[in-house]
Amino acid sequence: MYQYDGYDQAFVRARAAEFRDQVERRLKGQLSEDEFKPLRLKNGLYLQLHAYMLRIAVPYGVLSADQMRTLAHLAENYDRGYGHFTTRQNIQFNWTKLEDVPDMMDILADAGMHAIQTSGNCIRNVTTDAFAGVAGDEEVDPRPTAELLRQWSSLHPEFAYLPRKFKIAVVGAEDDRAAMKFHDIGLRVRPGGERPNYDIWVGGGQGRTPRVAQLFAEDVPFEEMLPTLDAMMRVYNLAGRRDNKYKARIKILVAEMGLEEYRSAVYADRDTRDTAQFAIAGAEYDRIAAHFVDHHPVGPAQNLRLDGTGAFAAWLDRNVTAHKLDGYAVVSISLKGEGEIPGDATANQMRAIADLADRASSSQIRVTHRQNLVLPYVPQAKLREVFERLKDIGLATGNVGLASDIISCPGLDYCALATARSIPIAQALSTVLRAREDRAVAAGKDPSGPTLNISGCINACGHHHAANIGILGLNKAEKESYQITLGGRADADASVGEILGPGFTAEEVPGVVERILGAWEELRYDGERFVDTYERLGKAPFKSAVYGEPQHVAA
Amino acid sequence: MWLLKSDGTLEKDADVSNALELFADSAIVAVPRQPRIIVEFSATADGRGFSVARQLRARGYTGTLIAGGPLIPDQARHAFQSGFDAVAIDDDRIGRHGEAAWRETVQRATPELYLADTTSKGAEAGIWALRQRALH
């Protein structure tokens, strides 16, 4: 993985010192709250319902064991002993004090970490496939590109006060494991000449107006990628709407201008620029890429027969994925145990995972966009040991990719923007869904099901639009009301879910989801996925399963 | 009016009345011929002016570019690195943020960027350039 050199180290230390000064000037009243707000947001600091929340960057989801220990230290000393992994592969602490944050930044800088641009109207943490570099189907490792973009966008002077936040994702395999097409800019890395080529996608996003990204340019050579992104950002900065925050994302600009006109404006701007200055990115790409040639221990070099019984078998089946190297496996650690809060981990769990990564995963850990963790380099001979250790810390649930592997935002339990609770809904659903999955496994059946995501407001941090079953918590007449969408997906065939009908109370949601799953079980062909059944039959049969016979729905 | 220049000096009683006034929210049609331009930002959080400066420089403007409007000390670095020569500051903001905060902002800001733009008026050399020079 990427290791900071003296320049990177000095950069994050200087940023930590700059933020300390900003906090001091705020506390002295030299900066008003309005002036301080964009400054603290650009350092990941939100004012939530009960306290300041600090979001720390985990660039493209890659963590070392020592960095995970640093996070455990922060959880224990500056929070209430836990942290929350997010859909953008970051981690957030919900109970921080403003006065403590400068010290936290210094501790992070010592570990080669930061909170640069994890919030605010700027280019956010670049995300990627959590299986980058180890997936069997990968064409090009997306991590060097993601690190190059991290460096280019960090403290970028011109793109720090954009109309709205800006999210970039990079993938290098046909199977999209990063929801790339739901990003403002998505890059699909392809094999090129000396360096890769890129398909550039633009205008994807969720929120109030969900959009799947459109193809901006295909097979762009490496040398043109940064000059093109530079001009794409500039046209957005100048022409993106600033009159309405719900219409300020680039997806709206591209929709209003039309893709053709936006593209012409971008190329017209690029033509005025001295693009030769970007040439240095080539040598930097090569330097960065050399860090990602993983030096894993010489392994058994042969695949073992993986089998087991009971919970170990289920875990092997669901949480262990084929590695590109023989003799190794990719282990996903589910942070979605029955009744647990999706994405949460305690300091003790973080430390145990760090120890496990040192012992059995070349000291590397990943954070996934589905709020789980990954041990990317596990020798197959150590799988049993890894499972047992995860069981000891309560993280051996074998449900990765199943319906109970729920994405959920923090919702009204923490978030100042939320209109409804998300976490208790996720917890209640997880209990119902785990029981269903256990029954399927006991009966010798396939426990697979739809993806299920929950957002506590229209901003869609819980990715409900992109789920096979999406749940959106709204506030209707002072009461929580949960709206169901069906048919969304975040993979290479990305699409936005359709609203099923009128909303439900929190208590009704688990029963409604069970009725949807029951209808699917009856209607599906043998082995058919939920999205395929939905595409084949549309929402009518699900609607009647949920709302009863059509004549009763009139009200 | 005060002027904070990209070398960190703060000039009191500066006269910017002879500068051509452009608004950051209107597109540039042609590059002006005037030797001094002041680009007015409409709000602290509205960063269009940074791109206006970059575009003017990219299209060959070599005169003096001044950033006007409600910028705060922490944005001075952004202005210089986007191609401005100076930031115009009214007495009210000098009073509220403190003269020292304006005078020291360039020293207090993170001194480097990874890629320094050729149109920048800031002090950064660019980490990518420094690194590659050290490697070869």
XYZ file of C-alpha atoms in Angstrom:
691
model
C 0.000 0.000 0.000
C 0.997 3.645 -0.335
C 3.526 4.915 2.223
C 3.907 8.614 2.960
C 7.273 10.172 2.230
C 8.591 13.350 3.886
C 6.547 15.571 1.568
C 3.252 13.824 2.321
C 4.073 13.826 6.021
C 4.898 17.554 6.041
C 1.710 18.238 4.077
C -0.661 16.612 6.598
C 1.235 18.107 9.563
C 0.945 21.581 8.046
C -2.756 21.018 7.433
C -3.241 19.926 11.065
C -1.435 23.082 12.272
C -3.527 25.256 9.971
C -6.715 23.744 11.369
C -5.530 24.265 14.957
C -5.088 27.948 14.159
C -8.559 28.107 12.588
C -10.151 26.559 15.691
C -8.284 29.021 17.931
C -9.488 31.989 15.875
C -13.054 30.631 16.029
C -12.864 30.226 19.812
C -11.509 33.806 20.083
C -14.394 35.072 17.945
C -12.171 36.245 15.080
C -14.042 33.926 12.749
C -17.841 33.942 12.798
C -19.645 30.583 12.768
C -20.659 31.293 9.154
C -17.031 31.880 8.184
C -15.737 28.941 10.219
C -18.317 26.456 8.924
C -16.801 25.844 5.456
C -13.340 25.674 7.070
C -14.347 23.027 9.608
C -16.351 21.080 7.011
C -13.291 20.915 4.743
C -11.655 19.214 7.698
C -14.507 16.738 8.182
C -16.068 18.422 11.216
C -19.868 18.605 11.368
C -22.090 20.006 14.079
C -24.636 17.236 14.646
C -27.633 16.890 16.950
C -25.681 16.161 20.131
C -22.022 16.938 19.433
C -19.398 17.589 16.785
C -18.892 14.664 14.422
C -15.427 14.180 12.932
C -15.154 12.267 9.669
C -11.657 10.945 9.010
C -10.502 10.052 5.515
C -9.633 6.472 4.707
C -8.395 7.207 1.180
C -9.946 4.658 -1.215
C -10.665 2.468 1.795
C -7.085 1.331 2.432
C -5.859 1.103 6.038
C -2.740 -0.373 7.628
C -2.982 -2.316 10.871
C -1.206 0.541 12.679
C -3.626 3.107 11.264
C -6.516 0.977 12.550
C -4.863 1.034 16.004
C -4.720 4.826 15.767
C -8.468 4.855 15.067
C -9.017 2.579 18.090
C -6.997 5.013 20.220
C -9.130 7.945 19.040
C -12.350 5.990 19.659
C -11.273 5.259 23.201
C -9.864 8.661 24.122
C -12.005 11.124 22.187
C -15.271 9.284 21.548
C -17.402 6.787 23.449
C -15.318 3.756 22.493
C -16.581 3.170 18.977
C -16.537 4.536 15.438
C -18.771 4.302 12.396
C -17.502 3.206 8.959
C -19.301 5.003 6.131
C -20.424 4.307 2.568
C -17.586 6.498 1.311
C -15.020 4.219 2.943
C -14.341 6.746 5.719
C -14.807 6.522 9.477
C -16.645 8.994 11.659
C -16.601 9.679 15.369
C -19.884 11.010 16.717
C -18.971 12.428 20.117
C -15.972 14.706 19.643
C -15.305 18.078 21.284
C -14.210 21.019 19.153
C -11.273 21.776 21.478
C -9.995 18.184 21.130
C -10.095 18.007 17.346
C -6.717 19.743 16.737
C -5.039 17.119 18.964
C -6.850 14.356 17.080
C -5.530 15.792 13.805
C -1.949 15.705 15.134
C -2.364 12.068 16.177
C -3.757 11.238 12.741
C -0.928 13.084 10.978
C 1.586 10.975 12.939
C -0.139 7.904 11.471
C -0.113 9.294 7.919
C -3.806 10.147 8.049
C -6.014 13.237 7.817
C -9.578 14.508 7.479
C -8.912 16.649 4.408
C -12.057 17.243 2.337
C -14.186 14.554 3.945
C -16.968 17.121 3.873
C -17.765 20.525 2.390
C -18.349 21.717 -1.149
C -15.097 20.381 -2.534
C -13.647 17.197 -4.022
C -14.247 14.504 -1.396
C -12.394 11.321 -0.540
C -11.849 9.326 -3.742
C -13.373 5.873 -3.377
C -12.749 2.563 -5.099
C -13.339 -1.176 -5.125
C -12.576 -2.633 -1.686
C -11.142 -5.690 -3.492
C -8.730 -3.548 -5.560
C -5.453 -5.313 -6.214
C -6.688 -8.719 -5.056
C -9.817 -9.377 -7.146
C -9.563 -12.093 -9.763
C -11.558 -10.125 -12.365
C -9.475 -6.929 -12.138
C -8.023 -5.477 -15.348
C -6.100 -2.565 -13.828
C -5.485 -1.778 -10.147
C -7.481 1.430 -9.498
C -5.520 2.410 -6.338
C -2.613 4.279 -8.013
C -5.142 6.437 -9.879
C -7.118 7.008 -6.675
C -3.951 8.056 -4.785
C -2.885 10.349 -7.650
C -6.323 11.994 -7.530
C -6.138 12.265 -3.733
C -2.919 14.209 -4.062
C -4.125 16.375 -6.960
C -7.396 17.298 -5.262
C -6.027 17.812 -1.715
C -6.249 21.523 -0.811
C -6.821 22.344 -4.480
C -7.058 26.150 -4.388
C -9.532 26.620 -7.207
C -12.003 23.833 -6.430
C -12.486 24.386 -2.687
C -15.699 26.437 -2.887
C -17.693 24.514 -5.495
C -21.473 24.823 -5.837
C -21.801 21.543 -3.910
C -19.870 18.464 -2.783
C -18.045 16.480 -5.458
C -17.498 12.731 -5.324
C -15.155 10.707 -7.511
C -14.953 6.897 -7.682
C -12.478 4.760 -9.604
C -12.918 1.103 -10.615
C -10.719 -1.260 -12.599
C -12.882 -4.354 -13.099
C -16.049 -5.182 -15.043
C -17.881 -5.955 -11.804
C -18.447 -2.510 -10.256
C -17.989 -2.845 -6.490
C -17.840 0.912 -5.822
C -21.190 2.152 -7.241
C -19.049 4.165 -9.686
C -22.023 5.298 -11.789
C -23.595 7.011 -8.773
C -20.699 9.489 -8.506
C -20.238 13.030 -9.838
C -17.304 11.675 -11.817
C -16.657 7.968 -12.224
C -13.509 6.543 -13.769
C -13.257 3.052 -15.224
C -9.554 2.285 -15.567
C -8.652 0.232 -18.629
C -5.394 -1.252 -19.848
C -3.599 1.338 -21.973
C -0.066 1.687 -23.215
C 2.635 2.448 -20.682
C -0.037 3.802 -18.320
C -3.774 3.122 -18.209
C -6.631 4.620 -20.194
C -9.891 5.825 -18.673
C -13.574 5.828 -19.454
C -14.854 9.002 -17.809
C -18.452 9.058 -16.553
C -20.176 12.194 -15.319
C -23.321 13.320 -13.544
C -24.239 10.356 -11.374
C -25.513 10.891 -7.862
C -28.197 10.118 -5.351
C -29.942 12.634 -3.096
C -33.210 14.239 -4.097
C -32.667 13.718 -7.836
C -30.981 10.336 -8.318
C -29.135 9.951 -11.623
C -26.983 7.256 -13.191
C -23.820 8.784 -14.689
C -23.430 9.255 -18.448
C -20.362 8.369 -20.487
C -18.373 11.585 -21.024
C -15.418 10.122 -22.921
C -14.111 6.663 -23.672
C -10.575 5.303 -23.545
C -8.962 8.628 -22.606
C -5.172 8.212 -22.466
C -3.547 8.791 -19.063
C -1.877 12.011 -20.247
C -5.276 13.587 -20.983
C -7.078 12.384 -17.856
C -6.029 15.135 -15.398
C -6.296 18.012 -17.933
C -9.820 16.759 -18.718
C -10.821 16.487 -15.052
C -9.347 19.968 -14.455
C -11.564 21.463 -17.174
C -14.604 19.398 -16.101
C -14.264 20.827 -12.587
C -13.796 24.400 -13.841
C -16.887 24.363 -16.051
C -18.876 22.992 -13.114
C -17.435 25.568 -10.692
C -18.373 28.429 -13.010
C -21.699 27.204 -14.390
C -23.125 24.897 -11.696
C -26.208 26.297 -9.997
C -25.752 28.140 -6.721
C -29.309 29.377 -6.253
C -30.687 26.104 -4.843
C -28.588 23.541 -2.961
C -30.777 20.722 -4.228
C -29.968 21.666 -7.824
C -26.294 22.400 -7.313
C -24.697 19.018 -8.069
C -23.043 18.469 -11.442
C -25.790 15.984 -12.406
C -28.233 18.925 -12.670
C -25.776 21.042 -14.688
C -25.201 18.196 -17.133
C -28.962 17.555 -17.391
C -29.741 21.250 -17.960
C -26.872 21.930 -20.392
C -27.104 18.564 -22.092
C -24.113 16.245 -22.231
C -23.003 17.506 -25.669
C -22.914 21.153 -24.670
C -21.181 20.393 -21.374
C -18.572 18.358 -23.240
C -17.925 21.211 -25.715
C -17.538 23.696 -22.864
C -15.039 21.376 -21.155
C -12.920 20.887 -24.271
C -13.060 24.619 -25.072
C -11.685 25.373 -21.604
C -9.077 22.623 -21.805
C -7.824 24.096 -25.079
C -6.915 27.379 -23.333
C -4.875 25.641 -20.645
C -1.190 24.858 -20.519
C -1.752 21.111 -20.387
C 1.986 20.384 -20.521
C 2.139 21.187 -16.802
C 0.184 17.995 -16.084
C 2.857 15.827 -17.711
C 4.640 15.437 -14.362
C 1.667 13.337 -13.214
C 3.028 10.484 -15.335
C 6.212 10.058 -13.330
C 4.194 10.468 -10.121
C 1.753 7.790 -11.255
C 4.653 5.402 -11.805
C 6.142 6.231 -8.397
C 2.776 5.703 -6.697
C 2.004 2.517 -8.636
C 5.269 0.974 -7.405
C 3.858 1.182 -3.845
C 0.954 -1.031 -4.829
C 3.020 -3.934 -6.080
C 2.187 -5.861 -2.949
C 4.978 -7.607 -1.143
C 2.982 -10.415 0.366
C 4.732 -13.279 2.122
C 5.493 -16.260 -0.058
C 2.356 -18.280 0.349
C 1.402 -21.873 -0.130
C 0.964 -21.072 -3.869
C -1.685 -23.745 -4.119
C -5.387 -23.517 -3.546
C -6.746 -25.579 -0.673
C -10.112 -27.268 -0.628
C -12.189 -24.945 1.526
C -14.915 -26.668 3.451
C -16.388 -26.759 6.896
C -19.606 -27.193 8.757
C -22.146 -24.966 10.474
C -21.368 -21.285 10.960
C -17.831 -21.725 9.571
C -19.249 -23.174 6.342
C -21.733 -20.312 6.005
C -18.939 -17.814 6.668
C -16.667 -19.464 4.083
C -19.509 -19.382 1.625
C -20.538 -15.764 2.147
C -17.527 -13.849 3.474
C -14.597 -15.469 1.709
C -13.900 -14.472 -1.903
C -11.464 -15.881 -4.436
C -8.079 -14.127 -4.516
C -6.091 -13.429 -7.644
C -3.186 -15.351 -6.047
C -3.424 -19.070 -5.492
C -3.296 -20.053 -1.847
C -4.815 -16.777 -0.643
C -8.331 -15.630 0.111
C -10.080 -12.286 0.538
C -11.993 -12.182 3.824
C -14.867 -9.763 4.350
C -15.650 -8.910 7.967
C -19.340 -8.195 8.359
C -20.182 -5.197 10.549
C -23.830 -6.255 10.202
C -24.326 -8.792 12.981
C -27.880 -9.539 14.023
C -29.366 -6.502 15.790
C -26.123 -4.500 15.448
C -25.669 -0.979 14.062
C -24.419 -1.226 10.451
C -20.827 0.012 10.105
C -20.099 0.401 13.822
C -16.980 -1.095 15.412
C -15.688 -0.751 18.960
C -12.115 0.181 19.851
C -11.521 -3.399 21.036
C -12.795 -4.795 17.751
C -10.611 -2.368 15.774
C -7.562 -3.421 17.751
C -8.330 -7.128 17.369
C -8.763 -6.660 13.606
C -5.435 -4.806 13.456
C -3.744 -7.727 15.259
C -5.417 -10.164 12.898
C -4.255 -8.151 9.887
C -0.684 -8.285 11.217
C -0.907 -12.043 11.728
C -2.867 -13.038 8.651
C -3.297 -10.283 6.080
C 0.080 -8.615 5.422
C -0.968 -5.869 7.907
C -3.589 -4.587 5.465
C -7.266 -3.790 5.962
C -9.897 -2.312 3.645
C -13.137 -0.465 4.271
C -15.943 -1.285 1.821
C -18.607 1.074 0.503
C -21.146 -1.325 1.999
C -19.765 -0.482 5.474
C -17.855 -3.697 6.050
C -14.132 -4.375 6.478
C -11.870 -6.627 4.431
C -8.705 -8.582 5.153
C -7.284 -8.704 1.622
C -4.338 -11.122 1.978
C -5.341 -14.111 4.075
C -3.459 -17.377 3.438
C -6.140 -20.033 2.998
C -4.489 -22.179 5.676
C -5.264 -19.440 8.233
C -8.971 -19.086 7.437
C -10.094 -21.230 10.361
C -7.935 -19.229 12.771
C -9.252 -15.933 11.373
C -12.839 -17.147 11.716
C -12.316 -18.230 15.332
C -10.715 -14.924 16.278
C -13.523 -12.969 14.593
C -16.020 -15.118 16.476
C -14.312 -14.125 19.752
C -14.961 -10.445 19.005
C -18.491 -10.954 17.683
C -17.670 -10.253 14.043
C -18.011 -13.668 12.404
C -21.504 -13.237 10.944
C -21.552 -14.983 7.565
C -23.884 -12.607 5.755
C -21.798 -10.501 3.361
C -23.858 -9.799 0.238
C -27.066 -11.147 1.784
C -30.142 -9.008 2.490
C -29.122 -8.605 6.157
C -25.884 -6.926 4.994
C -27.762 -3.616 5.256
C -26.331 -0.180 4.424
C -27.679 2.449 6.784
C -26.927 6.102 7.456
C -26.827 7.279 11.110
C -30.277 8.891 10.737
C -32.070 10.864 13.412
C -30.083 9.228 16.211
C -27.156 11.512 15.290
C -27.653 13.522 12.126
C -28.899 17.104 12.040
C -30.261 16.661 8.510
C -32.235 13.466 9.163
C -36.020 13.393 8.988
C -36.398 9.914 10.498
C -34.475 7.234 12.371
C -32.444 4.738 10.325
C -30.445 2.686 12.841
C -33.396 1.159 14.755
C -35.034 0.194 11.441
C -31.808 -1.491 10.319
C -31.527 -3.309 13.650
C -35.113 -4.579 13.539
C -34.757 -5.669 9.921
C -31.471 -7.390 10.591
C -33.147 -9.620 13.198
C -35.956 -10.607 10.817
C -33.635 -11.116 7.856
C -31.031 -13.134 9.774
C -33.783 -15.488 10.948
C -34.940 -15.934 7.346
C -31.381 -16.565 6.143
C -30.753 -19.082 8.920
C -33.946 -20.939 7.974
C -32.830 -21.077 4.332
C -29.382 -22.414 5.245
C -30.890 -25.013 7.631
C -33.199 -26.199 4.833
C -30.229 -26.530 2.485
C -31.448 -23.594 0.365
C -29.651 -20.557 -1.009
C -29.964 -17.687 1.522
C -29.281 -14.984 -1.101
C -31.629 -12.055 -1.277
C -31.928 -8.488 -2.489
C -29.620 -5.685 -1.374
C -31.317 -3.505 1.224
C -30.292 0.077 2.052
C -31.791 2.639 4.437
C -31.561 6.463 4.387
C -33.005 8.702 7.082
C -33.626 11.612 4.702
C -33.785 12.553 1.039
C -30.035 13.237 0.922
C -29.702 9.462 0.516
C -26.433 8.871 2.412
C -27.757 5.331 2.985
C -27.911 4.780 -0.808
C -31.584 3.715 -0.759
C -32.045 4.624 -4.456
C -29.317 2.164 -5.436
C -30.704 -0.813 -3.484
C -32.880 -3.654 -4.722
C -35.066 -2.736 -1.737
C -34.600 0.867 -0.623
C -36.077 2.384 2.502
C -36.325 6.160 2.874
C -37.339 7.704 6.191
C -39.378 10.898 5.809
C -41.307 13.126 8.143
C -44.977 13.352 7.174
C -47.281 15.407 9.415
C -44.805 15.213 12.332
C -44.581 11.416 12.044
C -41.900 9.168 10.619
C -42.996 7.617 7.355
C -40.901 5.042 5.498
C -41.129 4.941 1.727
C -40.111 1.760 -0.110
C -38.355 1.720 -3.497
C -37.710 -1.426 -5.518
C -35.383 -2.382 -8.339
C -32.452 -0.048 -7.720
C -28.942 -1.393 -8.202
C -25.395 -0.084 -7.829
C -23.542 -2.553 -10.054
C -22.396 -2.152 -13.677
C -26.103 -2.103 -14.691
C -26.795 0.731 -12.250
C -30.356 1.980 -11.990
C -32.546 3.977 -9.615
C -35.287 2.212 -7.636
C -38.984 2.944 -8.189
C -41.311 4.055 -5.406
C -43.690 1.247 -4.476
C -46.517 3.310 -2.946
C -47.575 5.095 0.243
C -45.204 4.946 3.225
C -45.290 2.919 6.441
C -44.603 3.416 10.130
C -41.295 2.214 11.596
C -43.079 -0.742 13.213
C -44.612 -1.831 9.907
C -41.357 -1.863 7.907
C -40.065 -5.371 8.846
C -43.445 -6.937 7.998
C -43.565 -5.090 4.683
C -40.077 -6.297 3.746
C -41.099 -9.845 4.654
C -44.140 -9.593 2.370
C -41.920 -8.368 -0.500
C -39.520 -11.261 0.059
C -42.419 -13.705 0.325
C -43.805 -12.526 -3.020
C -40.370 -12.874 -4.604
C -39.977 -16.434 -3.248
C -43.273 -17.375 -4.870
C -42.603 -15.655 -8.183
C -38.917 -16.269 -8.783
C -37.606 -18.887 -11.151
C -35.219 -21.326 -9.562
C -32.095 -19.364 -8.588
C -33.371 -16.080 -10.051
C -32.036 -12.903 -8.441
C -34.452 -10.366 -6.968
C -33.550 -7.687 -9.540
C -34.193 -10.098 -12.394
C -37.605 -11.109 -11.035
C -38.413 -7.428 -10.574
C -37.311 -6.555 -14.078
C -39.377 -9.417 -15.504
C -42.598 -8.708 -13.627
C -42.468 -5.038 -12.611
C -43.823 -3.701 -9.358
C -47.462 -4.840 -9.660
C -47.130 -8.213 -7.898
C -45.052 -6.651 -5.100
C -47.525 -3.835 -4.735
C -50.415 -6.200 -4.307
C -48.398 -8.336 -1.872
C -47.697 -5.256 0.256
C -50.902 -3.258 -0.012
C -53.344 -6.156 -0.440
C -55.776 -6.418 -3.320
C -55.723 -3.385 -5.669
C -59.283 -2.306 -4.740
C -58.163 -1.721 -1.131
C -55.414 0.670 -2.132
C -57.736 3.394 -3.400
C -57.338 5.521 -0.260
C -9.238 49.606 1.398
C -6.275 47.347 2.251
C -4.431 45.109 -0.153
C -2.840 41.819 0.853
C -0.265 40.901 -1.751
C 0.903 37.444 -2.682
C 4.286 38.055 -1.010
C 2.415 38.533 2.289
C 2.765 42.340 2.524
C -0.290 44.283 3.626
C -0.782 47.703 2.066
C -2.953 50.234 3.875
C -4.995 52.933 2.108
C -4.742 51.231 -1.247
C -6.646 52.774 -4.109
C -8.350 50.226 -6.346
C -10.726 52.697 -7.992
C -8.853 52.602 -11.297
C -9.260 48.843 -11.671
C -11.789 47.354 -14.062
C -14.516 45.714 -12.007
C -15.624 42.229 -13.075
C -18.185 40.115 -11.289
C -17.281 36.522 -10.547
C -20.770 35.373 -11.469
C -20.605 36.569 -15.085
C -18.793 34.584 -17.752
C -15.686 36.062 -19.358
C -16.401 36.945 -22.965
C -13.049 38.481 -23.919
C -9.823 39.127 -22.046
C -9.853 42.815 -20.962
C -7.014 45.150 -21.921
C -7.008 47.143 -18.686
C -3.807 46.796 -16.599
C -5.748 46.237 -13.344
C -8.834 44.093 -12.782
C -10.750 43.551 -9.583
C -12.865 40.374 -9.579
C -15.736 40.730 -7.108
C -16.723 37.530 -5.272
C -20.430 37.580 -4.398
C -20.130 35.522 -1.187
C -17.475 33.857 0.972
C -18.667 30.402 -0.038
C -18.956 31.200 -3.749
C -15.695 30.112 -5.382
C -16.383 31.188 -8.953
C -13.855 34.022 -8.698
C -11.002 31.520 -8.332
C -11.906 29.949 -11.679
C -12.387 33.380 -13.266
C -8.804 34.278 -12.308
C -7.493 30.957 -13.597
C -9.327 31.443 -16.902
C -8.072 35.010 -17.336
C -4.501 33.856 -16.748
C -4.910 30.815 -19.010
C -6.145 33.117 -21.761
C -3.104 35.320 -21.454
C -4.042 38.145 -19.070
C -0.767 39.473 -17.603
C -2.008 42.557 -15.747
C -2.744 42.872 -12.026
C -5.615 40.734 -10.722
C -7.245 41.680 -7.416
C -9.791 39.566 -5.536
C -12.618 41.675 -4.091
C -15.667 40.820 -2.003
C -16.221 39.039 1.320
C -13.194 36.710 1.359
C -11.702 35.637 4.696
C -7.976 35.349 5.536
C -8.032 31.578 4.993
C -9.015 32.105 1.360
C -6.063 34.337 0.478
C -3.950 31.292 -0.397
C -6.689 30.073 -2.725
C -6.758 33.459 -4.459
C -2.988 33.676 -5.021
C -2.711 30.057 -6.120
C -5.550 30.634 -8.598
C -3.739 33.537 -10.228
C -4.610 36.658 -8.198
C -1.862 39.138 -7.280
C -3.708 40.620 -4.324
C -6.804 40.452 -2.111
C -8.715 43.672 -1.360
C -9.875 43.934 2.260
C -12.199 46.532 3.759
C -11.629 48.052 7.234
C -14.438 45.986 8.717
C -12.782 42.671 7.897
C -9.355 43.917 9.004
C -10.962 44.793 12.323
C -12.907 41.611 12.789
C -10.308 39.024 11.723
C -7.416 41.052 13.105
C -4.633 42.611 11.095
C -2.314 39.810 12.231
C -4.602 37.107 10.832
C -4.403 38.761 7.401
C -0.692 39.495 7.648
C 0.157 35.938 8.716
C -2.334 33.964 6.676
C 0.103 32.950 3.967
C 2.574 31.659 6.573
C -0.167 29.849 8.497
C -1.689 28.127 5.491
C -0.393 24.752 4.338
C 2.595 25.926 2.296
C 2.571 23.381 -0.493
C 0.266 21.814 -3.054
C 0.906 18.634 -4.978
C 0.565 20.297 -8.383
C 1.423 23.992 -8.617
C -0.344 25.573 -11.582
C 1.726 27.584 -14.036
C -0.759 30.448 -13.553
C -0.287 30.498 -9.759
C 0.972 33.613 -7.971
C 1.473 31.668 -4.736
C 4.773 30.609 -3.184
C 4.259 26.873 -3.682
C 6.676 24.914 -5.850
C 4.514 21.799 -6.183
C 5.330 18.585 -4.324
C 5.275 16.514 -7.508
C 7.919 18.761 -9.060
C 10.044 18.866 -5.886
C 9.873 15.121 -5.504
C 10.728 14.330 -9.091
C 13.627 16.802 -8.941
C 14.926 15.050 -5.804
C 14.580 11.633 -7.428
C 16.543 12.560 -10.563
